[in-house]
PDB file of C-alpha atoms and ligand atoms in Angstrom:
ATOM      1  CA  MET G   1       5.739 -45.780 -78.074  1.00 87.00           C
ATOM      2  CA  ALA G   2       5.833 -45.377 -81.806  1.00 95.00           C
ATOM      3  CA  THR G   3       6.778 -42.162 -83.583  1.00 97.00           C
ATOM      4  CA  ILE G   4       4.240 -41.222 -86.233  1.00 98.00           C
ATOM      5  CA  CYS G   5       5.136 -38.827 -89.016  1.00 98.00           C
ATOM      6  CA  ILE G   6       2.144 -36.838 -90.257  1.00 98.00           C
ATOM      7  CA  ASP G   7       2.529 -35.263 -93.689  1.00 98.00           C
ATOM      8  CA  PRO G   8      -0.010 -32.492 -94.398  1.00 98.00           C
ATOM      9  CA  GLY G   9      -0.197 -32.371 -98.195  1.00 98.00           C
ATOM     10  CA  HIS G  10       1.056 -29.245 -99.983  1.00 98.00           C
ATOM     11  CA  SER G  11       2.931 -26.312 -98.536  1.00 98.00           C
ATOM     12  CA  GLY G  12       0.211 -23.658 -98.522  1.00 98.00           C
ATOM     13  CA  LEU G  13       2.800 -21.203 -99.754  1.00 97.00           C
ATOM     14  CA  PRO G  14       3.580 -21.337-102.574  1.00 97.00           C
ATOM     15  CA  ASP G  15       1.472 -24.439-103.303  1.00 98.00           C
ATOM     16  CA  PRO G  16      -2.163 -24.572-102.146  1.00 98.00           C
ATOM     17  CA  GLY G  17      -2.689 -27.952-103.843  1.00 98.00           C
ATOM     18  CA  ALA G  18      -6.071 -28.357-105.481  1.00 98.00           C
ATOM     19  CA  VAL G  19      -8.565 -25.525-105.049  1.00 98.00           C
ATOM     20  CA  GLY G  20     -12.267 -26.358-104.857  1.00 98.00           C
ATOM     21  CA  PRO G  21     -15.015 -24.645-106.860  1.00 98.00           C
ATOM     22  CA  GLY G  22     -15.852 -22.662-103.705  1.00 98.00           C
ATOM     23  CA  GLY G  23     -12.254 -21.547-103.280  1.00 98.00           C
ATOM     24  CA  THR G  24     -11.246 -24.018-100.546  1.00 98.00           C
ATOM     25  CA  LYS G  25      -7.521 -24.724-100.611  1.00 98.00           C
ATOM     26  CA  GLU G  26      -6.421 -28.322-100.205  1.00 98.00           C
ATOM     27  CA  SER G  27      -3.447 -27.119 -98.135  1.00 98.00           C
ATOM     28  CA  ASP G  28      -5.786 -25.588 -95.538  1.00 98.00           C
ATOM     29  CA  ILE G  29      -7.782 -28.820 -95.184  1.00 98.00           C
ATOM     30  CA  THR G  30      -4.738 -31.063 -94.934  1.00 98.00           C
ATOM     31  CA  TRP G  31      -3.201 -28.779 -92.304  1.00 98.00           C
ATOM     32  CA  ALA G  32      -6.425 -28.727 -90.254  1.00 98.00           C
ATOM     33  CA  VAL G  33      -6.802 -32.520 -90.336  1.00 98.00           C
ATOM     34  CA  ALA G  34      -3.107 -33.035 -89.588  1.00 98.00           C
ATOM     35  CA  GLN G  35      -3.303 -30.899 -86.454  1.00 98.00           C
ATOM     36  CA  LYS G  36      -6.380 -32.792 -85.264  1.00 98.00           C
ATOM     37  CA  LEU G  37      -4.664 -36.110 -85.942  1.00 98.00           C
ATOM     38  CA  ARG G  38      -1.558 -34.962 -84.065  1.00 98.00           C
ATOM     39  CA  ASP G  39      -3.644 -33.944 -81.055  1.00 98.00           C
ATOM     40  CA  ILE G  40      -5.492 -37.271 -80.966  1.00 98.00           C
ATOM     41  CA  LEU G  41      -2.329 -39.330 -81.309  1.00 98.00           C
ATOM     42  CA  ARG G  42      -0.486 -37.329 -78.644  1.00 98.00           C
ATOM     43  CA  THR G  43      -3.383 -37.898 -76.261  1.00 98.00           C
ATOM     44  CA  GLU G  44      -2.979 -41.608 -76.958  1.00 96.00           C
ATOM     45  CA  GLY G  45       0.705 -41.347 -76.018  1.00 96.00           C
ATOM     46  CA  TYR G  46       2.332 -41.439 -79.444  1.00 97.00           C
ATOM     47  CA  GLN G  47       5.180 -39.202 -80.510  1.00 97.00           C
ATOM     48  CA  CYS G  48       4.233 -37.124 -83.533  1.00 98.00           C
ATOM     49  CA  LEU G  49       6.289 -35.336 -86.105  1.00 98.00           C
ATOM     50  CA  LEU G  50       4.780 -33.024 -88.727  1.00 98.00           C
ATOM     51  CA  THR G  51       6.505 -32.348 -92.041  1.00 98.00           C
ATOM     52  CA  ARG G  52       4.942 -28.914 -92.356  1.00 98.00           C
ATOM     53  CA  CYS G  53       3.932 -26.092 -90.052  1.00 98.00           C
ATOM     54  CA  GLY G  54       1.101 -23.878 -91.328  1.00 97.00           C
ATOM     55  CA  ASP G  55       1.924 -22.233 -94.638  1.00 97.00           C
ATOM     56  CA  ASP G  56       5.456 -23.495 -94.904  1.00 98.00           C
ATOM     57  CA  PRO G  57       7.521 -22.818 -98.064  1.00 98.00           C
ATOM     58  CA  GLN G  58      10.348 -25.183 -97.092  1.00 98.00           C
ATOM     59  CA  SER G  59       7.840 -28.049 -97.071  1.00 98.00           C
ATOM     60  CA  ASP G  60       7.279 -27.476-100.794  1.00 97.00           C
ATOM     61  CA  ASP G  61      10.383 -29.619-101.235  1.00 98.00           C
ATOM     62  CA  LEU G  62       9.199 -33.202-100.879  1.00 98.00           C
ATOM     63  CA  ALA G  63      12.777 -34.358-100.307  1.00 98.00           C
ATOM     64  CA  TYR G  64      12.812 -32.126 -97.214  1.00 98.00           C
ATOM     65  CA  ARG G  65       9.682 -33.865 -95.902  1.00 98.00           C
ATOM     66  CA  VAL G  66      11.081 -37.324 -96.540  1.00 98.00           C
ATOM     67  CA  ARG G  67      14.376 -36.348 -94.886  1.00 98.00           C
ATOM     68  CA  LEU G  68      12.533 -35.224 -91.747  1.00 98.00           C
ATOM     69  CA  ALA G  69      10.748 -38.569 -91.502  1.00 98.00           C
ATOM     70  CA  ASN G  70      13.809 -40.671 -92.278  1.00 98.00           C
ATOM     71  CA  ASP G  71      16.162 -38.698 -90.011  1.00 98.00           C
ATOM     72  CA  ALA G  72      13.705 -39.052 -87.132  1.00 98.00           C
ATOM     73  CA  ALA G  73      13.458 -42.787 -87.855  1.00 98.00           C
ATOM     74  CA  ALA G  74       9.671 -42.482 -87.645  1.00 98.00           C
ATOM     75  CA  ASP G  75       7.888 -45.826 -87.396  1.00 97.00           C
ATOM     76  CA  VAL G  76       5.132 -44.910 -89.801  1.00 98.00           C
ATOM     77  CA  PHE G  77       4.285 -42.098 -92.243  1.00 98.00           C
ATOM     78  CA  VAL G  78       0.812 -40.831 -93.102  1.00 98.00           C
ATOM     79  CA  SER G  79       0.308 -38.265 -95.834  1.00 98.00           C
ATOM     80  CA  ILE G  80      -2.992 -36.393 -95.925  1.00 98.00           C
ATOM     81  CA  HIS G  81      -4.465 -35.056 -99.169  1.00 98.00           C
ATOM     82  CA  CYS G  82      -7.733 -34.174-100.855  1.00 98.00           C
ATOM     83  CA  ASN G  83      -8.482 -35.610-104.267  1.00 98.00           C
ATOM     84  CA  ALA G  84      -9.317 -33.603-107.376  1.00 98.00           C
ATOM     85  CA  ALA G  85     -10.574 -34.486-110.835  1.00 98.00           C
ATOM     86  CA  ALA G  86     -11.597 -32.675-114.006  1.00 97.00           C
ATOM     87  CA  SER G  87     -15.150 -33.939-113.472  1.00 98.00           C
ATOM     88  CA  SER G  88     -16.961 -32.285-110.582  1.00 98.00           C
ATOM     89  CA  GLN G  89     -18.868 -35.582-110.199  1.00 98.00           C
ATOM     90  CA  ALA G  90     -15.871 -37.596-109.001  1.00 98.00           C
ATOM     91  CA  HIS G  91     -16.308 -38.507-105.349  1.00 98.00           C
ATOM     92  CA  GLY G  92     -15.213 -40.760-102.525  1.00 98.00           C
ATOM     93  CA  THR G  93     -12.305 -41.751-100.307  1.00 98.00           C
ATOM     94  CA  GLU G  94      -9.192 -43.713-101.210  1.00 98.00           C
ATOM     95  CA  THR G  95      -5.833 -44.620 -99.681  1.00 98.00           C
ATOM     96  CA  TRP G  96      -2.559 -45.195-101.520  1.00 98.00           C
ATOM     97  CA  HIS G  97       0.436 -47.325-100.658  1.00 97.00           C
ATOM     98  CA  CYS G  98       3.635 -48.267-102.417  1.00 91.00           C
ATOM     99  CA  ALA G  99       3.512 -51.395-104.565  1.00 87.00           C
ATOM    100  CA  GLY G 100       5.279 -54.337-103.022  1.00 87.00           C
ATOM    101  CA  CYS G 101       5.254 -53.177 -99.425  1.00 92.00           C
ATOM    102  CA  THR G 102       3.147 -55.597 -97.395  1.00 95.00           C
ATOM    103  CA  ALA G 103       3.218 -53.513 -94.215  1.00 96.00           C
ATOM    104  CA  SER G 104       2.110 -50.373 -96.036  1.00 97.00           C
ATOM    105  CA  ARG G 105      -0.642 -52.299 -97.790  1.00 97.00           C
ATOM    106  CA  GLN G 106      -1.980 -53.593 -94.487  1.00 97.00           C
ATOM    107  CA  LEU G 107      -1.830 -50.094 -93.001  1.00 98.00           C
ATOM    108  CA  ALA G 108      -3.662 -48.681 -96.029  1.00 98.00           C
ATOM    109  CA  LYS G 109      -6.381 -51.338 -95.684  1.00 98.00           C
ATOM    110  CA  LEU G 110      -6.951 -50.565 -92.015  1.00 98.00           C
ATOM    111  CA  ILE G 111      -7.024 -46.790 -92.462  1.00 98.00           C
ATOM    112  CA  GLN G 112      -9.241 -46.985 -95.543  1.00 98.00           C
ATOM    113  CA  ALA G 113     -11.732 -49.224 -93.692  1.00 98.00           C
ATOM    114  CA  GLU G 114     -11.946 -46.733 -90.825  1.00 98.00           C
ATOM    115  CA  LEU G 115     -12.265 -43.740 -93.167  1.00 98.00           C
ATOM    116  CA  ALA G 116     -14.951 -45.412 -95.267  1.00 98.00           C
ATOM    117  CA  ALA G 117     -16.996 -46.271 -92.172  1.00 98.00           C
ATOM    118  CA  ALA G 118     -16.587 -42.863 -90.530  1.00 98.00           C
ATOM    119  CA  LEU G 119     -16.977 -40.520 -93.491  1.00 98.00           C
ATOM    120  CA  GLU G 120     -19.717 -42.517 -95.249  1.00 96.00           C
ATOM    121  CA  LEU G 121     -18.509 -41.502 -98.692  1.00 98.00           C
ATOM    122  CA  THR G 122     -17.973 -43.854-101.617  1.00 98.00           C
ATOM    123  CA  ASP G 123     -15.275 -46.366-100.711  1.00 98.00           C
ATOM    124  CA  ARG G 124     -12.793 -46.214-103.591  1.00 98.00           C
ATOM    125  CA  GLY G 125     -10.540 -48.693-101.817  1.00 98.00           C
ATOM    126  CA  ILE G 126      -6.776 -48.909-101.605  1.00 98.00           C
ATOM    127  CA  LYS G 127      -4.545 -48.171-104.553  1.00 97.00           C
ATOM    128  CA  THR G 128      -0.925 -48.839-105.405  1.00 96.00           C
ATOM    129  CA  GLY G 129       1.378 -46.458-107.143  1.00 83.00           C
ATOM    130  CA  GLN G 130       5.066 -45.969-107.819  1.00 81.00           C
ATOM    131  CA  SER G 131       4.845 -42.297-108.662  1.00 87.00           C
ATOM    132  CA  LEU G 132       4.061 -40.800-105.267  1.00 94.00           C
ATOM    133  CA  TYR G 133       7.352 -39.336-104.085  1.00 96.00           C
ATOM    134  CA  VAL G 134       6.751 -39.476-100.347  1.00 97.00           C
ATOM    135  CA  LEU G 135       5.673 -43.128-100.516  1.00 96.00           C
ATOM    136  CA  LEU G 136       8.609 -44.075-102.672  1.00 95.00           C
ATOM    137  CA  HIS G 137      11.352 -42.454-100.620  1.00 96.00           C
ATOM    138  CA  THR G 138      10.304 -42.874 -96.996  1.00 97.00           C
ATOM    139  CA  LEU G 139      12.075 -45.763 -95.287  1.00 96.00           C
ATOM    140  CA  MET G 140       9.139 -46.724 -93.048  1.00 97.00           C
ATOM    141  CA  PRO G 141       5.657 -48.061 -93.920  1.00 97.00           C
ATOM    142  CA  ALA G 142       3.838 -45.157 -95.559  1.00 98.00           C
ATOM    143  CA  VAL G 143       0.384 -44.390 -96.886  1.00 98.00           C
ATOM    144  CA  LEU G 144      -1.311 -41.428 -98.527  1.00 98.00           C
ATOM    145  CA  VAL G 145      -4.988 -40.769 -97.873  1.00 98.00           C
ATOM    146  CA  GLU G 146      -7.241 -38.875-100.255  1.00 98.00           C
ATOM    147  CA  LEU G 147     -10.034 -37.887 -97.883  1.00 98.00           C
ATOM    148  CA  ALA G 148     -12.580 -36.747-100.460  1.00 98.00           C
ATOM    149  CA  PHE G 149     -12.761 -34.764-103.711  1.00 98.00           C
ATOM    150  CA  ILE G 150     -12.283 -31.053-103.168  1.00 98.00           C
ATOM    151  CA  SER G 151     -13.293 -30.634-106.826  1.00 98.00           C
ATOM    152  CA  ASN G 152     -16.779 -31.965-105.994  1.00 98.00           C
ATOM    153  CA  PRO G 153     -18.924 -29.133-104.538  1.00 98.00           C
ATOM    154  CA  ALA G 154     -20.699 -31.402-102.006  1.00 98.00           C
ATOM    155  CA  GLU G 155     -17.467 -32.997-100.799  1.00 98.00           C
ATOM    156  CA  GLU G 156     -15.713 -29.619-100.732  1.00 98.00           C
ATOM    157  CA  GLU G 157     -18.417 -28.454 -98.343  1.00 98.00           C
ATOM    158  CA  LEU G 158     -17.843 -31.509 -96.129  1.00 98.00           C
ATOM    159  CA  LEU G 159     -14.070 -31.022 -96.149  1.00 98.00           C
ATOM    160  CA  ARG G 160     -14.562 -27.486 -94.820  1.00 98.00           C
ATOM    161  CA  GLN G 161     -16.557 -28.718 -91.827  1.00 98.00           C
ATOM    162  CA  GLU G 162     -14.677 -29.057 -88.581  1.00 98.00           C
ATOM    163  CA  SER G 163     -16.787 -32.087 -87.576  1.00 98.00           C
ATOM    164  CA  PHE G 164     -15.869 -33.862 -90.822  1.00 98.00           C
ATOM    165  CA  GLN G 165     -12.187 -33.000 -90.316  1.00 98.00           C
ATOM    166  CA  HIS G 166     -12.383 -34.380 -86.785  1.00 98.00           C
ATOM    167  CA  GLN G 167     -14.052 -37.619 -87.959  1.00 98.00           C
ATOM    168  CA  ALA G 168     -11.373 -38.050 -90.596  1.00 98.00           C
ATOM    169  CA  ALA G 169      -8.601 -37.550 -88.030  1.00 98.00           C
ATOM    170  CA  CYS G 170     -10.250 -40.015 -85.621  1.00 98.00           C
ATOM    171  CA  ALA G 171     -10.586 -42.603 -88.384  1.00 98.00           C
ATOM    172  CA  ILE G 172      -6.933 -42.287 -89.414  1.00 98.00           C
ATOM    173  CA  ALA G 173      -5.890 -42.558 -85.755  1.00 98.00           C
ATOM    174  CA  ALA G 174      -8.059 -45.664 -85.311  1.00 98.00           C
ATOM    175  CA  GLY G 175      -6.539 -47.360 -88.357  1.00 98.00           C
ATOM    176  CA  LEU G 176      -3.032 -46.473 -87.205  1.00 98.00           C
ATOM    177  CA  GLY G 177      -3.782 -47.784 -83.727  1.00 97.00           C
ATOM    178  CA  LYS G 178      -4.980 -51.133 -85.066  1.00 98.00           C
ATOM    179  CA  TRP G 179      -1.970 -51.456 -87.317  1.00 98.00           C
ATOM    180  CA  LEU G 180       0.517 -50.560 -84.571  1.00 97.00           C
ATOM    181  CA  ALA G 181      -1.157 -53.010 -82.180  1.00 96.00           C
ATOM    182  CA  ALA G 182      -0.880 -55.795 -84.773  1.00 95.00           C
ATOM    183  CA  GLU G 183       2.770 -54.892 -85.473  1.00 89.00           C
ATOM    184  CA  ALA G 184       3.559 -55.102 -81.762  1.00 87.00           C
ATOM    185  CA  GLU G 185       2.260 -58.678 -81.496  1.00 85.00           C
TER     186      GLU G 185
HETATM  187 ZN1  LIG N   1      -2.749 -33.233-102.760  1.00 82.40          ZN
END
């Protein structure tokens, strides 16, 4: 069975990530969704590795996170974040992958499709970037999901809801499952 590395964005301490207008910390949401995702994947028989445990200062070092994933020879890496923008109107879900990596692109497509269907927010699609450290330096296929905009009051409210967090975790697990099944063929 595959080993899946789950990367809950931001360390909590000292870095809460983005903070919503209602005071919600991105690091709390990413940790909650990561734990739910871990529980789902373990139930499905996958090995899981988390790059952060609660509020975890050592995880502030992204090189530390990448080292954990690479040293464990994880098969796939999923980073969980919430988006933020200067405009409180910005909204929707998107998934990032490294440019030029076909496997990561396919994984991003599958996860984004599941997230868009489950969360019913604006589908911002998949995006490529070369500046996201954890995508650049992990040795395995890797994606980074931006679940919704914590800077948007309506989406911040959704992100706080346990049912929304659970749906997001289920959607990521479903996308991962489809990708792993296709890889195994
Ligand atoms: Zn973030």
